């Protein structure tokens, strides 16, 4: 899962930027793009909070905020959500609010999805509402994709 | 004969008019009646002599409760009381807002401290946080105006903000030292190298 990405610096571009020095928060606004190797997150608003252990948590919000990355095998994974939180030290990506993750031929939707880059595990949680569900859609491979059958007889 | 006779007074008048114009022009140009001040004074420049020049002077300003609020030190200070200006060479400005709040030190090559308590710094400015675990280590720019009364800092020049494992570049800065907020007028790019092993 883009392991090489974590060795790269994180670059942030945005139109506006200000620092709340006392609370150790950096705020970026308007056309925010976070990039780290092949990982990129686009959002309207980003807060980078420095914790006491000097690590940073990046919390991006947008309508929606969009995450994209290239897996180790080169295939793309993308996701969108109202809030995308990226914990650099724990290598956790938490998406919440109308979450939709698309990877190869599958789509997962839910209220909150947590992806652990270190263990490469994805946990999808439904919302508090009883009717909320986690939905996973596996798209069947198209016939033309199968190698052993001639496409036209 | 009559034409020639009648034309002589006209020539004489003309000659008088030309002479008067020439003399007036000469007077205006050379001004022989001018006072004996030198030329510079006439054009409104008059060199103001400094009241004093001091080496290694430190100015301390205390708050209402007696705590040290500001401190301005400089290799050389030249004070001009008529215009309320103190010129500073290699100034260092230190501000601490409340007793255990962050301490900021600002250094520059050149500075001017005005009667309205604004401090203008120029060239190679470094604003350093002297507090230990501060979020922002230093700020670099080439021109900075500090209002020492409302403790605000401002520039429209390029700015580099260096924090622990991040750097932010932008143009223009507004900082409120009391509220401890810094805003880049135009953000260019910020780079975090925290988690990564490769420096940028």
Tab-separated table of C-alpha atoms in Angstrom:
chain	number	residue	atom	x	y	z
A	1	UNK	CA	0.000	0.000	0.000
A	2	UNK	CA	2.211	2.842	-1.178
A	3	UNK	CA	4.719	2.065	1.567
A	4	UNK	CA	7.389	4.077	-0.189
A	5	UNK	CA	5.095	7.083	0.076
A	6	UNK	CA	5.659	7.303	3.842
A	7	UNK	CA	9.311	8.005	3.332
A	8	UNK	CA	8.492	11.124	1.340
A	9	UNK	CA	7.948	14.598	2.776
A	10	UNK	CA	4.369	15.837	2.843
A	11	UNK	CA	3.795	18.865	0.630
A	12	UNK	CA	0.815	21.149	1.154
A	13	UNK	CA	-0.376	23.710	-1.327
A	14	UNK	CA	-3.235	26.057	-0.544
A	15	UNK	CA	-4.181	29.639	-1.119
A	16	UNK	CA	-4.301	30.668	2.544
A	17	UNK	CA	-2.397	29.519	5.565
A	18	UNK	CA	-2.303	30.625	9.157
A	19	UNK	CA	-0.839	29.277	12.408
A	20	UNK	CA	-2.381	29.124	15.838
A	21	UNK	CA	0.937	29.091	17.662
A	22	UNK	CA	-0.450	28.619	21.154
A	23	UNK	CA	-2.455	25.507	20.219
A	24	UNK	CA	0.122	24.302	17.680
A	25	UNK	CA	-2.295	24.112	14.784
A	26	UNK	CA	-1.577	25.047	11.170
A	27	UNK	CA	-4.671	25.855	9.092
A	28	UNK	CA	-4.788	25.780	5.310
A	29	UNK	CA	-7.764	26.945	3.263
A	30	UNK	CA	-9.002	27.187	-0.338
A	31	UNK	CA	-7.859	24.601	-2.921
A	32	UNK	CA	-5.873	22.554	-0.455
A	33	UNK	CA	-3.742	19.765	-1.946
A	34	UNK	CA	-1.722	17.440	0.259
A	35	UNK	CA	0.756	15.196	-1.520
A	36	UNK	CA	3.156	12.561	-0.242
A	37	UNK	CA	4.656	10.436	-2.963
A	38	UNK	CA	1.697	8.960	-4.841
A	39	UNK	CA	-0.758	9.823	-2.025
A	40	UNK	CA	-2.801	12.950	-2.590
A	41	UNK	CA	-5.730	14.488	-0.737
A	42	UNK	CA	-7.723	17.413	-2.113
A	43	UNK	CA	-9.914	19.406	0.264
A	44	UNK	CA	-11.334	22.823	1.051
A	45	UNK	CA	-9.908	23.045	4.554
A	46	UNK	CA	-7.010	21.356	6.329
A	47	UNK	CA	-5.845	21.484	9.908
A	48	UNK	CA	-2.510	20.046	10.956
A	49	UNK	CA	-2.441	19.533	14.692
A	50	UNK	CA	0.830	18.916	16.503
A	51	UNK	CA	0.397	16.527	19.378
A	52	UNK	CA	2.418	16.455	22.568
A	53	UNK	CA	4.537	13.632	21.178
A	54	UNK	CA	5.461	16.043	18.366
A	55	UNK	CA	3.629	13.948	15.741
A	56	UNK	CA	1.103	15.518	13.389
A	57	UNK	CA	-2.490	14.675	12.497
A	58	UNK	CA	-3.792	16.038	9.196
A	59	UNK	CA	-7.567	16.588	9.149
A	60	UNK	CA	-8.963	17.566	5.763
A	61	UNK	CA	-12.573	18.448	5.099
A	62	UNK	CA	-14.352	19.131	1.882
A	63	UNK	CA	-17.521	18.535	-0.039
A	64	UNK	CA	-16.235	15.951	-0.420
A	65	UNK	CA	-12.555	15.651	0.382
A	66	UNK	CA	-10.918	13.270	-2.091
A	67	UNK	CA	-8.073	10.834	-1.379
A	68	UNK	CA	-6.081	9.032	-4.062
A	69	UNK	CA	-3.054	6.783	-3.918
A	70	UNK	CA	-1.234	4.138	-5.939
A	71	UNK	CA	-0.895	0.728	-4.365
A	72	UNK	CA	2.370	-1.159	-4.395
A	73	UNK	CA	1.153	-3.127	-7.410
A	74	UNK	CA	0.512	0.147	-9.216
A	75	UNK	CA	-3.264	-0.073	-9.118
A	76	UNK	CA	-5.079	3.065	-7.881
A	77	UNK	CA	-7.234	3.388	-4.814
A	78	UNK	CA	-9.446	6.398	-4.298
A	79	UNK	CA	-11.894	7.527	-1.662
A	80	UNK	CA	-14.090	10.458	-0.860
A	81	UNK	CA	-15.623	11.607	2.402
A	82	UNK	CA	-16.648	14.705	4.261
A	83	UNK	CA	-13.637	14.391	6.570
A	84	UNK	CA	-10.361	12.599	5.884
A	85	UNK	CA	-7.964	12.335	8.774
A	86	UNK	CA	-4.416	11.117	8.257
A	87	UNK	CA	-2.290	10.166	11.231
A	88	UNK	CA	1.210	10.142	9.941
A	89	UNK	CA	2.850	8.337	12.852
A	90	UNK	CA	0.231	5.622	13.308
A	91	UNK	CA	-0.206	5.441	9.521
A	92	UNK	CA	-3.959	5.512	9.890
A	93	UNK	CA	-6.349	7.011	7.363
A	94	UNK	CA	-9.819	7.685	8.830
A	95	UNK	CA	-12.632	8.687	6.483
A	96	UNK	CA	-15.934	9.806	7.900
A	97	UNK	CA	-19.198	11.167	6.516
A	98	UNK	CA	-20.652	9.671	3.292
A	99	UNK	CA	-17.573	7.583	2.723
A	100	UNK	CA	-16.976	5.817	-0.546
A	101	UNK	CA	-13.804	3.829	-1.254
A	102	UNK	CA	-13.106	2.530	-4.758
A	103	UNK	CA	-10.370	-0.016	-5.400
A	104	UNK	CA	-9.980	-2.121	-8.556
A	105	UNK	CA	-13.470	-3.501	-9.039
A	106	UNK	CA	-14.914	-2.968	-5.613
A	107	UNK	CA	-16.684	-0.070	-3.941
A	108	UNK	CA	-17.205	0.179	-0.225
A	109	UNK	CA	-19.567	2.700	1.274
A	110	UNK	CA	-20.199	3.457	4.884
A	111	UNK	CA	-20.343	6.090	7.536
A	112	UNK	CA	-16.754	5.630	8.649
A	113	UNK	CA	-13.876	3.688	7.168
A	114	UNK	CA	-10.483	3.327	8.806
A	115	UNK	CA	-7.531	2.119	6.777
A	116	UNK	CA	-4.376	0.979	8.560
A	117	UNK	CA	-1.455	1.367	6.172
A	118	UNK	CA	0.866	-0.583	8.451
A	119	UNK	CA	-1.337	-3.686	8.720
A	120	UNK	CA	-3.091	-2.967	5.411
A	121	UNK	CA	-6.459	-3.583	7.049
A	122	UNK	CA	-9.602	-1.667	6.275
A	123	UNK	CA	-12.420	-1.422	8.825
A	124	UNK	CA	-15.795	-0.081	7.773
A	125	UNK	CA	-18.293	1.084	10.380
A	126	UNK	CA	-21.888	1.959	9.876
A	127	UNK	CA	-23.399	5.063	11.392
A	128	UNK	CA	-25.320	5.266	14.630
A	129	UNK	CA	-28.616	5.168	12.755
A	130	UNK	CA	-30.176	1.700	12.685
A	131	UNK	CA	-30.818	1.984	8.978
A	132	UNK	CA	-27.198	2.723	8.236
A	133	UNK	CA	-25.392	-0.091	6.527
A	134	UNK	CA	-21.912	-0.766	5.240
A	135	UNK	CA	-22.212	-1.621	1.563
A	136	UNK	CA	-19.568	-3.447	-0.400
A	137	UNK	CA	-19.950	-3.876	-4.120
A	138	UNK	CA	-17.708	-6.237	-6.031
A	139	UNK	CA	-18.011	-5.581	-9.720
A	140	UNK	CA	-17.814	-8.858	-11.670
A	141	UNK	CA	-14.974	-8.943	-14.111
A	142	UNK	CA	-16.200	-8.174	-17.648
A	143	UNK	CA	-16.323	-11.182	-19.954
A	144	UNK	CA	-13.665	-9.653	-22.232
A	145	UNK	CA	-11.378	-9.497	-19.271
A	146	UNK	CA	-11.218	-13.346	-18.978
A	147	UNK	CA	-8.224	-14.601	-20.976
A	148	UNK	CA	-9.223	-18.182	-21.665
A	149	UNK	CA	-12.411	-17.505	-23.607
A	150	UNK	CA	-12.281	-16.116	-27.100
A	151	UNK	CA	-14.385	-12.999	-27.240
A	152	UNK	CA	-15.967	-13.687	-30.559
A	153	UNK	CA	-16.756	-17.149	-31.835
B	1	UNK	CA	11.660	112.190	-42.880
B	2	UNK	CA	8.494	112.155	-40.834
B	3	UNK	CA	8.264	108.333	-40.873
B	4	UNK	CA	11.830	107.964	-39.603
B	5	UNK	CA	11.266	110.648	-36.986
B	6	UNK	CA	8.065	109.078	-35.733
B	7	UNK	CA	9.638	105.587	-35.539
B	8	UNK	CA	12.603	106.647	-33.316
B	9	UNK	CA	10.552	106.884	-29.977
B	10	UNK	CA	9.084	103.374	-30.680
B	11	UNK	CA	12.589	101.888	-31.002
B	12	UNK	CA	13.689	103.603	-27.851
B	13	UNK	CA	10.660	102.228	-25.913
B	14	UNK	CA	11.308	98.770	-27.251
B	15	UNK	CA	14.892	98.964	-26.101
B	16	UNK	CA	13.759	99.997	-22.596
B	17	UNK	CA	11.294	97.097	-22.395
B	18	UNK	CA	13.941	94.579	-23.411
B	19	UNK	CA	16.386	96.007	-20.900
B	20	UNK	CA	13.875	95.768	-18.062
B	21	UNK	CA	13.051	92.172	-18.928
B	22	UNK	CA	16.751	91.297	-19.040
B	23	UNK	CA	17.453	92.887	-15.675
B	24	UNK	CA	14.455	91.174	-14.039
B	25	UNK	CA	15.513	87.824	-15.393
B	26	UNK	CA	19.046	88.360	-14.145
B	27	UNK	CA	17.784	89.252	-10.689
B	28	UNK	CA	15.551	86.241	-10.518
B	29	UNK	CA	18.286	83.969	-11.745
B	30	UNK	CA	21.208	85.128	-9.592
B	31	UNK	CA	19.243	86.504	-6.629
B	32	UNK	CA	22.102	88.726	-5.352
B	33	UNK	CA	19.821	89.998	-2.567
B	34	UNK	CA	19.412	86.405	-1.195
B	35	UNK	CA	20.195	85.833	2.505
B	36	UNK	CA	23.548	84.270	3.261
B	37	UNK	CA	22.041	80.736	4.029
B	38	UNK	CA	23.588	78.122	1.856
B	39	UNK	CA	21.738	76.574	-1.050
B	40	UNK	CA	20.668	73.446	0.810
B	41	UNK	CA	18.735	75.463	3.345
B	42	UNK	CA	16.880	77.236	0.596
B	43	UNK	CA	15.639	73.959	-0.788
B	44	UNK	CA	14.237	72.953	2.628
B	45	UNK	CA	16.996	70.421	3.535
B	46	UNK	CA	18.451	71.082	6.864
B	47	UNK	CA	20.571	68.409	8.509
B	48	UNK	CA	19.151	67.439	11.904
B	49	UNK	CA	21.851	66.805	14.389
B	50	UNK	CA	21.265	63.677	16.581
B	51	UNK	CA	20.601	64.345	20.242
B	52	UNK	CA	22.816	61.445	21.187
B	53	UNK	CA	24.564	58.400	19.806
B	54	UNK	CA	25.017	55.426	22.083
B	55	UNK	CA	26.900	52.193	21.741
B	56	UNK	CA	25.521	48.980	23.210
B	57	UNK	CA	22.459	50.657	24.694
B	58	UNK	CA	19.536	48.547	25.975
B	59	UNK	CA	16.047	49.984	26.288
B	60	UNK	CA	13.722	48.082	28.611
B	61	UNK	CA	9.989	48.717	28.682
B	62	UNK	CA	8.042	47.330	31.651
B	63	UNK	CA	4.367	46.456	31.775
B	64	UNK	CA	1.851	47.839	34.249
B	65	UNK	CA	2.595	45.039	36.705
B	66	UNK	CA	6.293	45.621	36.476
B	67	UNK	CA	7.006	42.668	34.233
B	68	UNK	CA	9.521	43.176	31.439
B	69	UNK	CA	7.420	43.617	28.319
B	70	UNK	CA	9.905	44.666	25.672
B	71	UNK	CA	13.615	45.008	25.375
B	72	UNK	CA	15.420	46.703	22.517
B	73	UNK	CA	19.185	46.410	22.299
B	74	UNK	CA	21.432	47.617	19.504
B	75	UNK	CA	25.108	47.902	18.682
B	76	UNK	CA	24.541	51.578	18.033
B	77	UNK	CA	21.572	53.906	18.578
B	78	UNK	CA	21.235	57.412	17.166
B	79	UNK	CA	18.360	59.468	18.519
B	80	UNK	CA	16.740	62.472	16.811
B	81	UNK	CA	14.196	63.978	19.185
B	82	UNK	CA	12.820	66.639	16.716
B	83	UNK	CA	11.432	63.865	14.538
B	84	UNK	CA	11.012	61.256	17.280
B	85	UNK	CA	13.269	58.759	15.535
B	86	UNK	CA	15.912	56.409	16.889
B	87	UNK	CA	18.050	54.668	14.316
B	88	UNK	CA	19.367	51.265	15.384
B	89	UNK	CA	22.318	49.297	14.065
B	90	UNK	CA	22.083	45.511	14.498
B	91	UNK	CA	19.009	45.759	16.717
B	92	UNK	CA	17.638	42.909	18.831
B	93	UNK	CA	14.048	43.167	19.990
B	94	UNK	CA	12.764	40.785	22.657
B	95	UNK	CA	9.115	40.556	23.689
B	96	UNK	CA	7.439	38.425	26.309
B	97	UNK	CA	3.725	38.954	26.627
B	98	UNK	CA	2.958	37.397	29.953
B	99	UNK	CA	5.206	35.945	32.513
B	100	UNK	CA	5.143	32.385	31.260
B	101	UNK	CA	4.101	33.111	27.686
B	102	UNK	CA	6.347	32.561	24.683
B	103	UNK	CA	9.353	34.777	24.280
B	104	UNK	CA	10.147	36.078	20.834
B	105	UNK	CA	13.450	37.582	19.786
B	106	UNK	CA	13.718	39.556	16.546
B	107	UNK	CA	17.095	40.490	15.037
B	108	UNK	CA	17.935	42.528	11.949
B	109	UNK	CA	20.754	44.475	10.363
B	110	UNK	CA	19.019	47.828	10.537
B	111	UNK	CA	16.101	49.297	12.441
B	112	UNK	CA	14.196	52.518	13.127
B	113	UNK	CA	12.166	53.077	16.266
B	114	UNK	CA	9.552	55.820	15.957
B	115	UNK	CA	7.760	57.972	18.496
B	116	UNK	CA	4.525	56.105	17.868
B	117	UNK	CA	6.323	53.013	19.225
B	118	UNK	CA	6.527	51.288	15.852
B	119	UNK	CA	9.751	49.508	15.124
B	120	UNK	CA	10.717	49.042	11.483
B	121	UNK	CA	13.357	46.423	10.823
B	122	UNK	CA	15.228	45.814	7.595
B	123	UNK	CA	17.546	43.234	6.066
B	124	UNK	CA	18.190	39.661	7.248
B	125	UNK	CA	15.452	39.600	9.811
B	126	UNK	CA	15.114	36.537	12.022
B	127	UNK	CA	12.280	36.166	14.480
B	128	UNK	CA	13.204	33.365	16.863
B	129	UNK	CA	11.105	31.674	19.507
B	130	UNK	CA	13.166	31.439	22.677
B	131	UNK	CA	10.673	29.144	24.328
B	132	UNK	CA	11.580	25.485	24.458
B	133	UNK	CA	8.916	23.316	22.885
B	134	UNK	CA	7.498	25.978	20.661
B	135	UNK	CA	5.662	25.065	17.503
B	136	UNK	CA	7.473	27.608	15.370
B	137	UNK	CA	11.230	27.909	15.638
B	138	UNK	CA	11.893	30.968	13.517
B	139	UNK	CA	10.558	33.307	10.870
B	140	UNK	CA	12.749	34.893	8.206
B	141	UNK	CA	12.034	37.934	6.030
B	142	UNK	CA	13.676	41.091	4.720
B	143	UNK	CA	11.373	43.806	6.074
B	144	UNK	CA	9.199	43.864	9.190
B	145	UNK	CA	7.083	46.399	11.011
B	146	UNK	CA	6.430	45.747	14.700
B	147	UNK	CA	3.813	47.742	16.542
B	148	UNK	CA	5.175	47.417	20.060
B	149	UNK	CA	1.961	48.781	21.577
B	150	UNK	CA	-0.557	46.326	20.171
B	151	UNK	CA	2.181	43.729	19.707
B	152	UNK	CA	1.479	43.019	16.071
B	153	UNK	CA	3.978	42.200	13.346
B	154	UNK	CA	3.518	42.801	9.638
B	155	UNK	CA	5.353	42.545	6.307
B	156	UNK	CA	4.472	42.297	2.633
B	157	UNK	CA	7.757	40.674	1.716
B	158	UNK	CA	8.514	36.960	1.131
B	159	UNK	CA	8.476	34.993	4.370
B	160	UNK	CA	9.915	31.650	5.449
B	161	UNK	CA	8.465	30.028	8.573
B	162	UNK	CA	10.510	27.188	10.030
B	163	UNK	CA	8.883	24.901	12.555
B	164	UNK	CA	9.877	21.616	14.079
B	165	UNK	CA	9.985	19.323	10.975
B	166	UNK	CA	8.075	21.677	8.707
B	167	UNK	CA	8.730	24.813	6.649
B	168	UNK	CA	6.164	27.183	5.189
B	169	UNK	CA	6.837	29.699	2.433
B	170	UNK	CA	4.615	32.613	1.561
B	171	UNK	CA	4.408	36.295	0.776
B	172	UNK	CA	3.257	38.795	3.344
B	173	UNK	CA	2.703	38.043	7.004
B	174	UNK	CA	0.470	39.355	9.754
B	175	UNK	CA	1.162	38.142	13.272
B	176	UNK	CA	-0.637	38.939	16.488
B	177	UNK	CA	1.860	38.185	19.231
B	178	UNK	CA	-0.800	38.550	21.910
B	179	UNK	CA	-3.214	36.080	20.289
B	180	UNK	CA	-0.239	34.124	19.023
B	181	UNK	CA	-1.503	33.781	15.489
B	182	UNK	CA	0.485	34.123	12.278
B	183	UNK	CA	-1.164	34.454	8.882
B	184	UNK	CA	0.568	34.329	5.518
B	185	UNK	CA	-1.062	36.757	3.126
B	186	UNK	CA	-0.295	34.523	0.168
B	187	UNK	CA	0.680	30.924	0.891
B	188	UNK	CA	3.148	29.312	-1.498
B	189	UNK	CA	3.942	25.883	-0.068
B	190	UNK	CA	4.382	24.047	3.199
B	191	UNK	CA	6.486	20.897	3.570
B	192	UNK	CA	6.287	18.467	6.467
B	193	UNK	CA	9.186	16.111	6.840
B	194	UNK	CA	8.014	14.752	10.195
B	195	UNK	CA	7.251	11.115	9.433
B	196	UNK	CA	9.491	10.809	6.468
B	197	UNK	CA	13.090	9.736	6.600
B	198	UNK	CA	14.146	11.663	3.494
B	199	UNK	CA	14.620	15.378	3.943
B	200	UNK	CA	13.307	17.502	1.149
